[in-house]
Coordinates of C-alpha atoms in Angstrom, one line a residue:
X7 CA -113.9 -144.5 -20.5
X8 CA -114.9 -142.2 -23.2
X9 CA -112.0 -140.1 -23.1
X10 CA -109.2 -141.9 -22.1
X11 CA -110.0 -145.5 -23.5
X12 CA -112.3 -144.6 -26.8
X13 CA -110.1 -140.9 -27.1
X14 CA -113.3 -139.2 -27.6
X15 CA -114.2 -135.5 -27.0
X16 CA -117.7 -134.9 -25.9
X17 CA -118.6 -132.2 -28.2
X18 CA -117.9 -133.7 -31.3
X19 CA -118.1 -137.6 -32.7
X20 CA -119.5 -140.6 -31.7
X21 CA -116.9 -141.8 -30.0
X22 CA -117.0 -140.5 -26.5
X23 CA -120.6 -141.2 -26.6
X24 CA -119.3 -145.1 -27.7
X25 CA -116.8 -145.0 -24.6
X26 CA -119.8 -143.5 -22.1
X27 CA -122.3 -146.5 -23.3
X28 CA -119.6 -149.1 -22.0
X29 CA -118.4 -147.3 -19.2
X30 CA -122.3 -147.3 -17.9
X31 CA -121.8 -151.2 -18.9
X32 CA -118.8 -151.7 -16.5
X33 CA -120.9 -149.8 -13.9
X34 CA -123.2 -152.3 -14.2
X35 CA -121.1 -155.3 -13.4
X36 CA -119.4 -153.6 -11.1
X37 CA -122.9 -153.2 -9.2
X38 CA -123.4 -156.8 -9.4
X39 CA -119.9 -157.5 -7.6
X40 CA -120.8 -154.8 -5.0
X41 CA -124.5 -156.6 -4.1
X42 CA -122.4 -159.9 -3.9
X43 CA -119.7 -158.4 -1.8
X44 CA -121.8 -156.6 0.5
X45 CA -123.8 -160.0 1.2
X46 CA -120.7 -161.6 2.3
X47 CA -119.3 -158.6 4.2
X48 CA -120.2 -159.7 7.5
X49 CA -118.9 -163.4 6.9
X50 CA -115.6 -161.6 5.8
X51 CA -115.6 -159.7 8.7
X52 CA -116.1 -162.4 11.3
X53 CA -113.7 -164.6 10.0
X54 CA -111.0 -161.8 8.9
X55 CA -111.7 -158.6 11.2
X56 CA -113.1 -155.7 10.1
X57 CA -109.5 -154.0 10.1
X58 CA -107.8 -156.5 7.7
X59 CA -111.0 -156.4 5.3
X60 CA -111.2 -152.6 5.0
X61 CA -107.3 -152.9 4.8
X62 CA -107.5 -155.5 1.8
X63 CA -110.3 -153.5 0.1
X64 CA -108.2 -150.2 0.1
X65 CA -105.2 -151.7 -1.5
X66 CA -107.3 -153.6 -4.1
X67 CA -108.6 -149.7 -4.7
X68 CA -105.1 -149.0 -5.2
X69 CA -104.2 -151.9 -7.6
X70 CA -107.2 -151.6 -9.6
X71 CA -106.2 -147.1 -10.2
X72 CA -102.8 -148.6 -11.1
X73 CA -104.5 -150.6 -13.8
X74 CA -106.3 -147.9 -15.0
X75 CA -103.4 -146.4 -15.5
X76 CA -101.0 -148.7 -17.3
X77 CA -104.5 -149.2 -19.2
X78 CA -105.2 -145.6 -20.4
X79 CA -100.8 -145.7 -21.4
X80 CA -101.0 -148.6 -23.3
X81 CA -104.0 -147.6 -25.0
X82 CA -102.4 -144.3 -25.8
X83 CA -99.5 -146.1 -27.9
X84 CA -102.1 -148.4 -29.5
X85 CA -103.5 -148.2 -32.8
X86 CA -107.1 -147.9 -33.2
X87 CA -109.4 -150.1 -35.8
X88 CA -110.5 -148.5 -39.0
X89 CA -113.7 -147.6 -37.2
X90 CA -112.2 -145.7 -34.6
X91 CA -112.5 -148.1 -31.8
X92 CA -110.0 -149.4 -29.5
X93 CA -108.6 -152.5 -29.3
X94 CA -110.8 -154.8 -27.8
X95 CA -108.2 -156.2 -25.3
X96 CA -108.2 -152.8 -23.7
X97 CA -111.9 -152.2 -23.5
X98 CA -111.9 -155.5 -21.5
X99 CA -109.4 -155.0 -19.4
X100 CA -111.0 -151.8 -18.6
X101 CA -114.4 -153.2 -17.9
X102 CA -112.9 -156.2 -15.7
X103 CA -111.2 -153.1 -13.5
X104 CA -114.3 -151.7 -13.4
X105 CA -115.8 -155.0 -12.3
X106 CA -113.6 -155.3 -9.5
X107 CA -114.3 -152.0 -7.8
X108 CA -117.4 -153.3 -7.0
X109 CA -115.9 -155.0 -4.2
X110 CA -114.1 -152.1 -2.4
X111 CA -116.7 -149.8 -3.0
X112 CA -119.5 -152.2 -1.1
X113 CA -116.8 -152.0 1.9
X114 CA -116.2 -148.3 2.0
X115 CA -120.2 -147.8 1.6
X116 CA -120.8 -149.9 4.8
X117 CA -117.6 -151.1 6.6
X118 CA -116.7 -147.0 7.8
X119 CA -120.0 -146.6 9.4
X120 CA -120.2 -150.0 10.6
X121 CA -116.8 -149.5 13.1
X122 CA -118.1 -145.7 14.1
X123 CA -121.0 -147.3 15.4
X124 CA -119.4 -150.2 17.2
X125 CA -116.6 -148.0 18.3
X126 CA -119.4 -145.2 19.9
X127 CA -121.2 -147.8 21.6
X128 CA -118.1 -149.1 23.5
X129 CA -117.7 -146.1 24.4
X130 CA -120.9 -145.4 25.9
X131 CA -121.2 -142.1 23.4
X132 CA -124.0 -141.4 21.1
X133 CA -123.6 -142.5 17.3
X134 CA -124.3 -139.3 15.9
X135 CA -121.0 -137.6 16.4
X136 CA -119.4 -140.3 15.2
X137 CA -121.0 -140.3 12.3
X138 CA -120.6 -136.5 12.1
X139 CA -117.3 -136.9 12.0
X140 CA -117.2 -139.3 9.3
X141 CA -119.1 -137.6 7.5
X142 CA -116.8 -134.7 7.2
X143 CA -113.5 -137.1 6.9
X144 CA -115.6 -138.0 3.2
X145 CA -116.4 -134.7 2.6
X146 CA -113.9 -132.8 2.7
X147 CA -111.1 -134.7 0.8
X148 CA -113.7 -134.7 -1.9
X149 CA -114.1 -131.2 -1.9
X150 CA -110.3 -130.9 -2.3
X151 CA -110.1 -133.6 -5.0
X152 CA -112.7 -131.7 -7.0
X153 CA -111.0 -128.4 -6.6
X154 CA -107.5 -129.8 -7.0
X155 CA -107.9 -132.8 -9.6
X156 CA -109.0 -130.7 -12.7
X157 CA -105.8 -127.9 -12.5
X158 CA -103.8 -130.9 -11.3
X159 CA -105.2 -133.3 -15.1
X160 CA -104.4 -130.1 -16.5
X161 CA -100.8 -129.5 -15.7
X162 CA -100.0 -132.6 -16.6
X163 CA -102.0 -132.7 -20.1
X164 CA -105.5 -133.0 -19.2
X165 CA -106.0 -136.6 -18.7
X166 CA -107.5 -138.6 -15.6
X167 CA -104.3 -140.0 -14.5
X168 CA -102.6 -137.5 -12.2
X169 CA -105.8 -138.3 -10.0
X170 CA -105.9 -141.8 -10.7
X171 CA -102.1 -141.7 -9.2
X172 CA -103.1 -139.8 -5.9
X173 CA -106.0 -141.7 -5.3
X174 CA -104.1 -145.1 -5.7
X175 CA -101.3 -144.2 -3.3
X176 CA -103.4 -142.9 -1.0
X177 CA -105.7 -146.0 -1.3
X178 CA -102.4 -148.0 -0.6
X179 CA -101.6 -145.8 2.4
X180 CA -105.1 -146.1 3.4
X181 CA -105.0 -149.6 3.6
X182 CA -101.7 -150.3 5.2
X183 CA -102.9 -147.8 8.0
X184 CA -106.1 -149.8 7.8
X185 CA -104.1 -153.5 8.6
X186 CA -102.3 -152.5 11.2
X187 CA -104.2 -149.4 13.3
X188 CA -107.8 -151.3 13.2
X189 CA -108.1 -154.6 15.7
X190 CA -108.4 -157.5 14.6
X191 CA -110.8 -158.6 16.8
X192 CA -113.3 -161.0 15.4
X193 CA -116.8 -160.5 16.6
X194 CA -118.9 -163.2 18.2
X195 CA -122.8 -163.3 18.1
X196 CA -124.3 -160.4 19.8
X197 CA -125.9 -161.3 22.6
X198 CA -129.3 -160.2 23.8
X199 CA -130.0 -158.1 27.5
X200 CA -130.1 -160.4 30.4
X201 CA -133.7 -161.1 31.8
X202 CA -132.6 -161.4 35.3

């Protein structure tokens, strides 16, 4: 936000520090969607499957890294107020994307785990190789997005939005993988041992 909405540079000028304070603002809503999201998960779930919700959730990812990007180009061919500030339809837009990946986010911090455990206890294996694995399908494509997205912004001019375009067509890919690999399968109550 500071950089590619307010065009600030962090070592000089108020303006990335302007950009910063209303990025941490969009954090905040966004935090309020992801509480409200992640108290309707398991309705979503039931009714929808677990499949088609982490599905939907990845392509809203997607949509929502495209915005950012037709965002930060707009903005580029925008002129700023007097002040310095941008316009303030593109500091909204930004913080109603923000908003939004609220909702994804509470699905990939709970959804992932949620069908490991499921799927290890059908299985009759323990849950924590499962989540081993997991753990290290996270971790390591962050470890190569931090390695690779900073040469990668800087090839193309130092900017956010090379990653931005990776992560939403991978988010899209994600998701239609998502949709059709993951059951559908709704899930009833869970039902108790017998007490025979």
């Amino acid at each position: 936000m500071g950089r590619e909405i307010y065009r600030g540079d962090p070592n000089k000028g108020q303006r990335y520090h302007d950009g910063v304070r209303m990025g941490a603002f969009g954090l905040m809503l966004n935090s309020i969607l992801l509480g409200f999201t992640s108290v309707m998960l398991e309705k979503l779930c039931r009714k929808l499957g677990s499949g088609l919700v982490w599905g939907v959730s990845c392509i809203l990812l997607s949509f929502c890294l495209g915005a950012m990007l037709i965002i930060t180009a707009v903005s580029k061919h925008m002129k700023f107020s007097s002040e310095g500030l941008p316009p303030t339809g593109i500091v909204i837009a930004s913080l109603v994307v923000f908003t939004i990946l609220g909702a994804p986010l509470a699905v990939t911090y709970s959804l992932p785990y949620a069908l490991i455990s499921a799927r290890a206890e059908a299985l009759g294996l323990g849950q924590g190789l499962g989540m081993g694995v997991l753990n290290l399908a996270i971790v390591i494509p962050q470890m190569v997005v931090s390695l690779g997205s900073g040469p990668l912004d800087q090839l193309f001019g130092g900017g956010n939005s090379p990653a931005f375009a990776v992560g939403a067509a991978s988010a899209f890919l994600g998701g239609l993988v998502a949709i059709i690999a993951i059951p559908r399968s709704q899930t009833g109550k869970i039902k108790g041992p017998s007490t025979r």
